CSV table of C-alpha atoms in Angstrom, one decimal:
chain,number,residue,atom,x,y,z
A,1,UNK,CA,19.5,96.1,35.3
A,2,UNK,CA,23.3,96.0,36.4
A,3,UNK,CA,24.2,99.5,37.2
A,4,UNK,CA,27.6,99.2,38.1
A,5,UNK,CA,30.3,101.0,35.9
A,6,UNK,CA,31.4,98.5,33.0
A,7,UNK,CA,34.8,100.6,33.4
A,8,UNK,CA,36.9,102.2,35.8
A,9,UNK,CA,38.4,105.5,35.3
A,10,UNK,CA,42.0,106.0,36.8
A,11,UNK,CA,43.1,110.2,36.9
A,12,UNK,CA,46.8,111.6,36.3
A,13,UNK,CA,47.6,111.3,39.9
A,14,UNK,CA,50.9,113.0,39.4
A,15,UNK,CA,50.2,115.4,36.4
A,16,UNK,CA,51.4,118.2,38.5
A,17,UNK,CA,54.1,116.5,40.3
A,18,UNK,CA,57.5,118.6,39.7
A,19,UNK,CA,59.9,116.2,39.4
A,20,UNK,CA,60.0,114.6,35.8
A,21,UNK,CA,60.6,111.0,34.9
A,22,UNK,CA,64.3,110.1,34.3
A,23,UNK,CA,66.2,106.5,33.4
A,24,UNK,CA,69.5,105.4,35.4
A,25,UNK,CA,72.4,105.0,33.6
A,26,UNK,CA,72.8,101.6,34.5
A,27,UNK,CA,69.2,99.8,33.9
A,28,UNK,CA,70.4,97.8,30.8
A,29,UNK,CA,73.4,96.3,32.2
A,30,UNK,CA,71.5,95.4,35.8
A,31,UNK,CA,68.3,94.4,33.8
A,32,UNK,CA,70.5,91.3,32.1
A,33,UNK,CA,72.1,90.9,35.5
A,34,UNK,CA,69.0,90.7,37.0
A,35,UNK,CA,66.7,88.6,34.3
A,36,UNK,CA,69.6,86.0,34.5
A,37,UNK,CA,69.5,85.7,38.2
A,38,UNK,CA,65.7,86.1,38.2
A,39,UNK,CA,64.0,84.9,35.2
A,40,UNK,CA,60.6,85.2,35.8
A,41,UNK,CA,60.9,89.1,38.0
A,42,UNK,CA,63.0,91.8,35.5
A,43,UNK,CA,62.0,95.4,36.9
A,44,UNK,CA,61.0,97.5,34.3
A,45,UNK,CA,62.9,100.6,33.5
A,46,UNK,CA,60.3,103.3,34.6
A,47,UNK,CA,60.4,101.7,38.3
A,48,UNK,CA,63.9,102.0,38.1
A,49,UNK,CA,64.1,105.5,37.6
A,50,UNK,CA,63.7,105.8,41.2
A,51,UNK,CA,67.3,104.9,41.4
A,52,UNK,CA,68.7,107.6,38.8
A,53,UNK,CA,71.3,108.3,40.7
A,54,UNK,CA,72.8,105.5,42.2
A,55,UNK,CA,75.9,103.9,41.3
A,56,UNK,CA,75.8,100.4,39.4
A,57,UNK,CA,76.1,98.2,43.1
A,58,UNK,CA,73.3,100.4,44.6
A,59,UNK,CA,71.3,100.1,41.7
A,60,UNK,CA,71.6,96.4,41.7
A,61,UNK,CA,70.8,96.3,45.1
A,62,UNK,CA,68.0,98.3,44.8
A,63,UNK,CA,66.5,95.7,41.9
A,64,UNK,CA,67.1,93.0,44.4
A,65,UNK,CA,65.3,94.4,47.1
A,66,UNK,CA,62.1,94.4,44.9
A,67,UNK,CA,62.7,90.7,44.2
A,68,UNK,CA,62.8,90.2,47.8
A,69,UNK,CA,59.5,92.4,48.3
A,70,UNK,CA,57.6,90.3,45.3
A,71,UNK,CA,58.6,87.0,46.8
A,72,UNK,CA,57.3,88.3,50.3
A,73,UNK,CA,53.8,89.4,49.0
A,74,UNK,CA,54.0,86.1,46.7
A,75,UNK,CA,53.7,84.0,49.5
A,76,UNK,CA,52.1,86.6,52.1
A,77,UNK,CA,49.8,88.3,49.9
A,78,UNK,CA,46.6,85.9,50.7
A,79,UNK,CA,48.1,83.8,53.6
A,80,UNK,CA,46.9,83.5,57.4
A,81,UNK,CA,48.7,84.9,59.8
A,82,UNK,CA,50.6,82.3,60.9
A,83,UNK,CA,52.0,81.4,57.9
A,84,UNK,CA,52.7,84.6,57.1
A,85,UNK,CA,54.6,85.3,60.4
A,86,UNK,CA,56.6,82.3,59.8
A,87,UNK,CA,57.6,83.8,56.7
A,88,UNK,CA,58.5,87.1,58.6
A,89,UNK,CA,60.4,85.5,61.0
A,90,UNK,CA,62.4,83.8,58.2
A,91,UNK,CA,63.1,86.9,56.5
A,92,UNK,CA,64.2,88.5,59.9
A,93,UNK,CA,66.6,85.7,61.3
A,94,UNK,CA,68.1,85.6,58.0
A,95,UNK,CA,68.6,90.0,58.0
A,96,UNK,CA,70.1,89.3,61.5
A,97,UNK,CA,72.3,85.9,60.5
A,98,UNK,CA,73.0,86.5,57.0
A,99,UNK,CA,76.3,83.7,57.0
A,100,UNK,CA,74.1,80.9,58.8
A,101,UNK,CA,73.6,78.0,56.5
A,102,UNK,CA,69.5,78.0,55.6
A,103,UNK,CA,68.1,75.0,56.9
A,104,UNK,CA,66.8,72.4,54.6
A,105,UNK,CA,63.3,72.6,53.3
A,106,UNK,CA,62.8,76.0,54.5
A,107,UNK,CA,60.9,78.2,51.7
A,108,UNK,CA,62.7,80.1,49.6
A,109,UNK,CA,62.0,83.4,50.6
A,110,UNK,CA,64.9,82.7,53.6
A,111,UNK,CA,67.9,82.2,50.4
A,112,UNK,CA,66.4,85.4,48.6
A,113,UNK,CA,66.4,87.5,51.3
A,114,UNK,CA,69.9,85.9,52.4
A,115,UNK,CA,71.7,86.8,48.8
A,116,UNK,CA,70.3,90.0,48.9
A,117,UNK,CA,71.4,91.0,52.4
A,118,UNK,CA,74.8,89.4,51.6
A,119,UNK,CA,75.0,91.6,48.6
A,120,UNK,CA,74.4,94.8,51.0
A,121,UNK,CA,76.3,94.6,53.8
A,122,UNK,CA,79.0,94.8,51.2
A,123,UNK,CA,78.4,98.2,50.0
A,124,UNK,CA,75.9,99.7,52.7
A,125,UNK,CA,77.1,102.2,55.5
A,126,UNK,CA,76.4,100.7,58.9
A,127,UNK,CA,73.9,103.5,59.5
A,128,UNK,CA,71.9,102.7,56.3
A,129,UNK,CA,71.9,99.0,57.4
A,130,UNK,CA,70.4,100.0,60.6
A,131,UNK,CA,67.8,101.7,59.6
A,132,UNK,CA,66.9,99.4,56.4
A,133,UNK,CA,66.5,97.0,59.5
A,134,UNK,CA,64.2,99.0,61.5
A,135,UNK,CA,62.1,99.7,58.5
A,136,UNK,CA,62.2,96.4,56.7
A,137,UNK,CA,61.1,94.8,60.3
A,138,UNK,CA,58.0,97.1,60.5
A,139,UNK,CA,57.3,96.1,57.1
A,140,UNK,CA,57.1,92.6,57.8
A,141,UNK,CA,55.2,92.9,61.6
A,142,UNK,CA,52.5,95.3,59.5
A,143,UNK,CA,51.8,92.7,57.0
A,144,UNK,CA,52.0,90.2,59.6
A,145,UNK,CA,48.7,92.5,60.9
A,146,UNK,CA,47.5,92.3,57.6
A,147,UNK,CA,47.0,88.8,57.1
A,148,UNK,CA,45.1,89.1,60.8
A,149,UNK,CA,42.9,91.3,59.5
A,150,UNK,CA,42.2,89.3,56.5
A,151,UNK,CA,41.8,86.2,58.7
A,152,UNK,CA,39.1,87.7,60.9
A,153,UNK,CA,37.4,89.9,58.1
A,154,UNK,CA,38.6,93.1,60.1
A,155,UNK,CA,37.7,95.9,58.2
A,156,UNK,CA,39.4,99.3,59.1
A,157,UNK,CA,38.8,102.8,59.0
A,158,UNK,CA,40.1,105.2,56.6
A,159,UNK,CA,42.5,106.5,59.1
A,160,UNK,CA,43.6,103.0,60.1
A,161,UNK,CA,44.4,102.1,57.2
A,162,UNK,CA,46.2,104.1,55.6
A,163,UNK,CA,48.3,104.1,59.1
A,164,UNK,CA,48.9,100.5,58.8
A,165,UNK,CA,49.0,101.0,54.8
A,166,UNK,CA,52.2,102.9,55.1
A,167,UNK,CA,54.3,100.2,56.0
A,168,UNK,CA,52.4,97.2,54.2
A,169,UNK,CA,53.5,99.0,51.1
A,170,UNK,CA,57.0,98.5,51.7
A,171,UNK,CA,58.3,101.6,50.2
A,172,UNK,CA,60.2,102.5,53.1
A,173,UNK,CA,63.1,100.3,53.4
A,174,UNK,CA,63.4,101.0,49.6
A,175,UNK,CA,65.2,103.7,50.6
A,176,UNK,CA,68.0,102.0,51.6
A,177,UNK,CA,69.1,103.1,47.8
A,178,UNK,CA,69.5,106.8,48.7
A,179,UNK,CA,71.3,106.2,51.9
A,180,UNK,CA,73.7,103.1,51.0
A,181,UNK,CA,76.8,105.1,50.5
A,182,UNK,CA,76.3,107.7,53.5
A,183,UNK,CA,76.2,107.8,56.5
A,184,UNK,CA,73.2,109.6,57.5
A,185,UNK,CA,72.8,110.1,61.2
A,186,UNK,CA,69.9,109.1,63.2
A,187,UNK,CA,69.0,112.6,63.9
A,188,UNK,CA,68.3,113.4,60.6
A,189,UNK,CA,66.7,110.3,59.8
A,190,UNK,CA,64.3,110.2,63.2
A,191,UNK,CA,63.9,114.2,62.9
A,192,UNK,CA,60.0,114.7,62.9
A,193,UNK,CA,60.0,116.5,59.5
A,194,UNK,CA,62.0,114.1,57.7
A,195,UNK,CA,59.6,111.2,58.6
A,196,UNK,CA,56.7,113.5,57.6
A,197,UNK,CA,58.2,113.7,54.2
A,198,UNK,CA,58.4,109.8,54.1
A,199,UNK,CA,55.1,109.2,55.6
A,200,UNK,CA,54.2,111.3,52.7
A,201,UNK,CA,56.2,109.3,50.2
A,202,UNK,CA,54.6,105.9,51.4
A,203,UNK,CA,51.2,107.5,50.8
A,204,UNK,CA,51.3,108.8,47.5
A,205,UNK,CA,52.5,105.0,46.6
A,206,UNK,CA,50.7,103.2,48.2
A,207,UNK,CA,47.3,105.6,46.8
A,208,UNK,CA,48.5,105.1,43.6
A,209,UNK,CA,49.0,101.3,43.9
A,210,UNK,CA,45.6,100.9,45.5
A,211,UNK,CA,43.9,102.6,42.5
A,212,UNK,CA,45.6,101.1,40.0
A,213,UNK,CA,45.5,97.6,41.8
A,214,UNK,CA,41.5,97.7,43.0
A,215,UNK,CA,40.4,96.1,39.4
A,216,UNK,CA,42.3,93.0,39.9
A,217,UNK,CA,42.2,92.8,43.5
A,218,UNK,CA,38.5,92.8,43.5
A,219,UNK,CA,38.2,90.6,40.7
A,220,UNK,CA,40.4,88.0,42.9
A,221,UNK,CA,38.3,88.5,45.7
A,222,UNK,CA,40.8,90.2,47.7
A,223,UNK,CA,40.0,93.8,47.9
A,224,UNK,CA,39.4,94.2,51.2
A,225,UNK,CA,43.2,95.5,52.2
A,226,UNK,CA,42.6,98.0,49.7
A,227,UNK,CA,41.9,102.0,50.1
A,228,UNK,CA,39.4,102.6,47.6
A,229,UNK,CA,37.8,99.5,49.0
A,230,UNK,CA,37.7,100.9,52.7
A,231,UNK,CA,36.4,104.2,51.5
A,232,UNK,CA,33.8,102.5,49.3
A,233,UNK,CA,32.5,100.9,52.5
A,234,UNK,CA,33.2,103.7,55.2
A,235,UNK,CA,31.8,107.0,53.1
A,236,UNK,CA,29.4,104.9,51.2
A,237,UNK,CA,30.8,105.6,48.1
A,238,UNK,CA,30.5,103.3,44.8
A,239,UNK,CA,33.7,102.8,42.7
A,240,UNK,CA,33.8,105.9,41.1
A,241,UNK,CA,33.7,108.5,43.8
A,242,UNK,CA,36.3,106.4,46.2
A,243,UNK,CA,38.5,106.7,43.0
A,244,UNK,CA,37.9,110.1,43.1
A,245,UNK,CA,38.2,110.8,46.9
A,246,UNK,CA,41.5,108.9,46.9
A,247,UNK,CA,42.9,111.4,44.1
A,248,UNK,CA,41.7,114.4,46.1
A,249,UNK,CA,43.5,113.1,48.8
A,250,UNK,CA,46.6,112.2,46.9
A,251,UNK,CA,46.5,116.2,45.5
A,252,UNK,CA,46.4,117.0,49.6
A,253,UNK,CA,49.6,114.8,50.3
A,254,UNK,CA,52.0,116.1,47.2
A,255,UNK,CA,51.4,119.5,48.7
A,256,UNK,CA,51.9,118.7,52.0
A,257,UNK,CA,55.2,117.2,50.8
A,258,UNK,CA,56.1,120.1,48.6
A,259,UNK,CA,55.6,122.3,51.7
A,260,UNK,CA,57.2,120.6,54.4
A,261,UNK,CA,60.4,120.5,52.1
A,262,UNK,CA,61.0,124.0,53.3
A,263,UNK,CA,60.8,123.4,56.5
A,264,UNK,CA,63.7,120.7,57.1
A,265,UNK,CA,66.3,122.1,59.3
A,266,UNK,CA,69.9,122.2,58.7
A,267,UNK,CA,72.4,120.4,60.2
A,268,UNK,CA,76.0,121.9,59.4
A,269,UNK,CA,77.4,122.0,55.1
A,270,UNK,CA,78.3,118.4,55.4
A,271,UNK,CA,75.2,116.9,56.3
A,272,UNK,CA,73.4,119.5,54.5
A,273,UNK,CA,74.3,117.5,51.4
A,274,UNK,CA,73.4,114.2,52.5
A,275,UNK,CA,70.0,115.1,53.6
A,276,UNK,CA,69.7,117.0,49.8
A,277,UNK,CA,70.7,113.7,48.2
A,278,UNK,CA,68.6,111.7,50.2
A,279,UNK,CA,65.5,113.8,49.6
A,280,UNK,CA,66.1,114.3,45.9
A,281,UNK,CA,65.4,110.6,45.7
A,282,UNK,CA,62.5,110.6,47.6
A,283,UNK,CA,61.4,113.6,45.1
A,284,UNK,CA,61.7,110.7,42.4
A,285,UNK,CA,60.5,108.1,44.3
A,286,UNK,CA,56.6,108.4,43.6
A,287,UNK,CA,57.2,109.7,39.7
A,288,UNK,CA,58.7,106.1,39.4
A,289,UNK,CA,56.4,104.5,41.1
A,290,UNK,CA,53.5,105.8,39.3
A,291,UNK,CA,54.8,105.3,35.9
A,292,UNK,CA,56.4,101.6,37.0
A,293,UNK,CA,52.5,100.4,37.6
A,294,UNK,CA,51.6,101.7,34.5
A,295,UNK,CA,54.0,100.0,32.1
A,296,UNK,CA,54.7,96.9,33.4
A,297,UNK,CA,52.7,93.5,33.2
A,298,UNK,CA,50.9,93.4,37.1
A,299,UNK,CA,47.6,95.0,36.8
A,300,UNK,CA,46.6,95.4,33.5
A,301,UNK,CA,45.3,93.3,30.8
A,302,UNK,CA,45.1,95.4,27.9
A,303,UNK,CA,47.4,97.8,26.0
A,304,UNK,CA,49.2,100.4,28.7
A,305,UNK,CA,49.4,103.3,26.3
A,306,UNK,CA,45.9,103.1,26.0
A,307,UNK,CA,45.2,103.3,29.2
A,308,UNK,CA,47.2,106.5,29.7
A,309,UNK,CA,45.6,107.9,26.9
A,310,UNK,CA,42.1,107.3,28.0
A,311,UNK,CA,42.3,106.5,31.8
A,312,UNK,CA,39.8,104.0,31.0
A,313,UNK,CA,39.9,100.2,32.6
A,314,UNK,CA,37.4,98.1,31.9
A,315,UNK,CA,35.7,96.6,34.9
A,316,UNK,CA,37.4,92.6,34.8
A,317,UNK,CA,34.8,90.2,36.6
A,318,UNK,CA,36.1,87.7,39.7
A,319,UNK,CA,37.4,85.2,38.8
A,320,UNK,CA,40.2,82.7,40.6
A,321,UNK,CA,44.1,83.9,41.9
A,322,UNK,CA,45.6,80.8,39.6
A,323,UNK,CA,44.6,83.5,36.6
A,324,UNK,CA,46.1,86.5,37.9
């Protein structure tokens, strides 16, 4: 007799996150912008509360950047590694020669990331564009280690993981948002408790993603990059409890972002406000996340409200990537 759960169940991971869920302004005027440059990627409006406070260029930015990011994992997201490093190093000559002419029969991902960075250097402070490179290249070298590791069957620890797991999941550089029209100085953005609070940003995300995405990925056969996957196989837990564990764990990273908030320094009053701004989108940031995954069309295959209402997923079984 099968004894493996027919359904999966998926907890309120941010029931008791303070920071409600709020719309920008702007989504239905960027949305058409965005459908009609991009027909077949329009984010959602709940993703795009992330961005409540931007104005309408940062906002638009900020919808181009996940283009970019779903092109990326399109063409990265089951590749070796030297294909995906070639699609790396496309995306990063193009960051670093955004006016050079792409050459022909080069894949696509090389104009994408071109238009988009075109698009930014228009509107972003310098600072913000240096550290969006810094973050965005760490993106790309981690998944560049991903696609090794899928190559070679390497299976990580916990810890690992969710080490390398913090920049796979991209979230990072989508802070560019917060941090376009400022000029936020490296000692704030370097200070050790400000990249605590991010660390703790990119985990709550990328928990959240790895929960909600483990029914597909595993019915794809591609699980294995996965954190409810790695603690399946490292505490020898079946679906349920790794679920479970990975909530816990979520619980222990909102409060240690909730308390490290009081302990960021300050800087002088005009700084002081930057760093507020900045951090009031990160607050926002994993809200929108959360209810992005939810409501839009990526992982599920049923009705959404009913899945917030019940939690309930039922348990898909493999079947081929052309599908998904």
């Amino acid at each position: 007799m099968d004894a493996r759960p027919k359904v999966i169940y998926l907890p309120d991971t941010m029931v008791n996150w303070p920071w409600p869920r709020t719309i920008n302004p702007h989504f239905e005027d960027v949305k058409a912008e965005v459908d009609a440059s991009v027909r077949d990627i329009a984010p959602s409006p709940e993703f795009q509360a992330s961005y409540v406070k931007c104005e309408i260029d940062y906002f638009r930015i900020g919808c181009d950047y996940l283009t970019v990011s779903f092109f990326i994992e399109w063409y990265t997201d089951t590749a070796n590694e030297t294909v995906t490093k070639e699609i790396a190093d496309i995306a990063l000559d193009v960051l670093h020669n955004p006016h050079k002419i792409r050459p022909e029969g080069e894949c696509i991902v090389g104009e994408i990331v071109r238009l988009f960075w075109v698009h930014v250097i228009q509107f972003a402070s310098l600072s913000s564009q240096r550290h969006f490179l810094a973050t965005f290249g760490a993106h790309l070298r981690a998944v560049v280690v991903e696609a090794r590791d899928r190559e070679q069957g390497h299976r990580r620890s916990i810890h690992d993981y969710l080490k390398l797991r913090r920049q796979t999941i991209g979230v990072t550089p989508c802070f560019l948002i917060y941090e376009m029209g400022m000029e936020l100085p490296d000692e704030v953005f370097y200070h050790p408790v400000i990249r605590d609070l991010i660390e703790c940003i990119s985990d709550l995300s990328s928990i959240d993603n790895d929960m909600i995405s483990y029914n597909k990925e595993r019915a794809a056969g591609n699980e294995d990059h996965n954190l409810i996957s790695v603690i399946m196989l490292e505490l020898g837990l079946d679906i349920s409890g790794a679920i479970a564990w990975a909530a816990h764990y979520h619980a222990g990273v909102q409060k240690r972002f909730i308390d490290g908030l009081s302990k960021v320094p300050l800087w002088g009053p005009f700084v002081d406000v930057l760093v507020n701004e900045y951090l009031d989108g990160l607050k926002n940031w994993p809200r929108a996340n959360y209810s992005w995954s939810y409501e839009n069309q990526r992982y599920f295959f049923i009705e959404k409200p009913e899945i917030q209402q019940t939690r309930l997923v039922p348990l898909l079984p493999r079947f081929e990537r052309a599908m998904l």
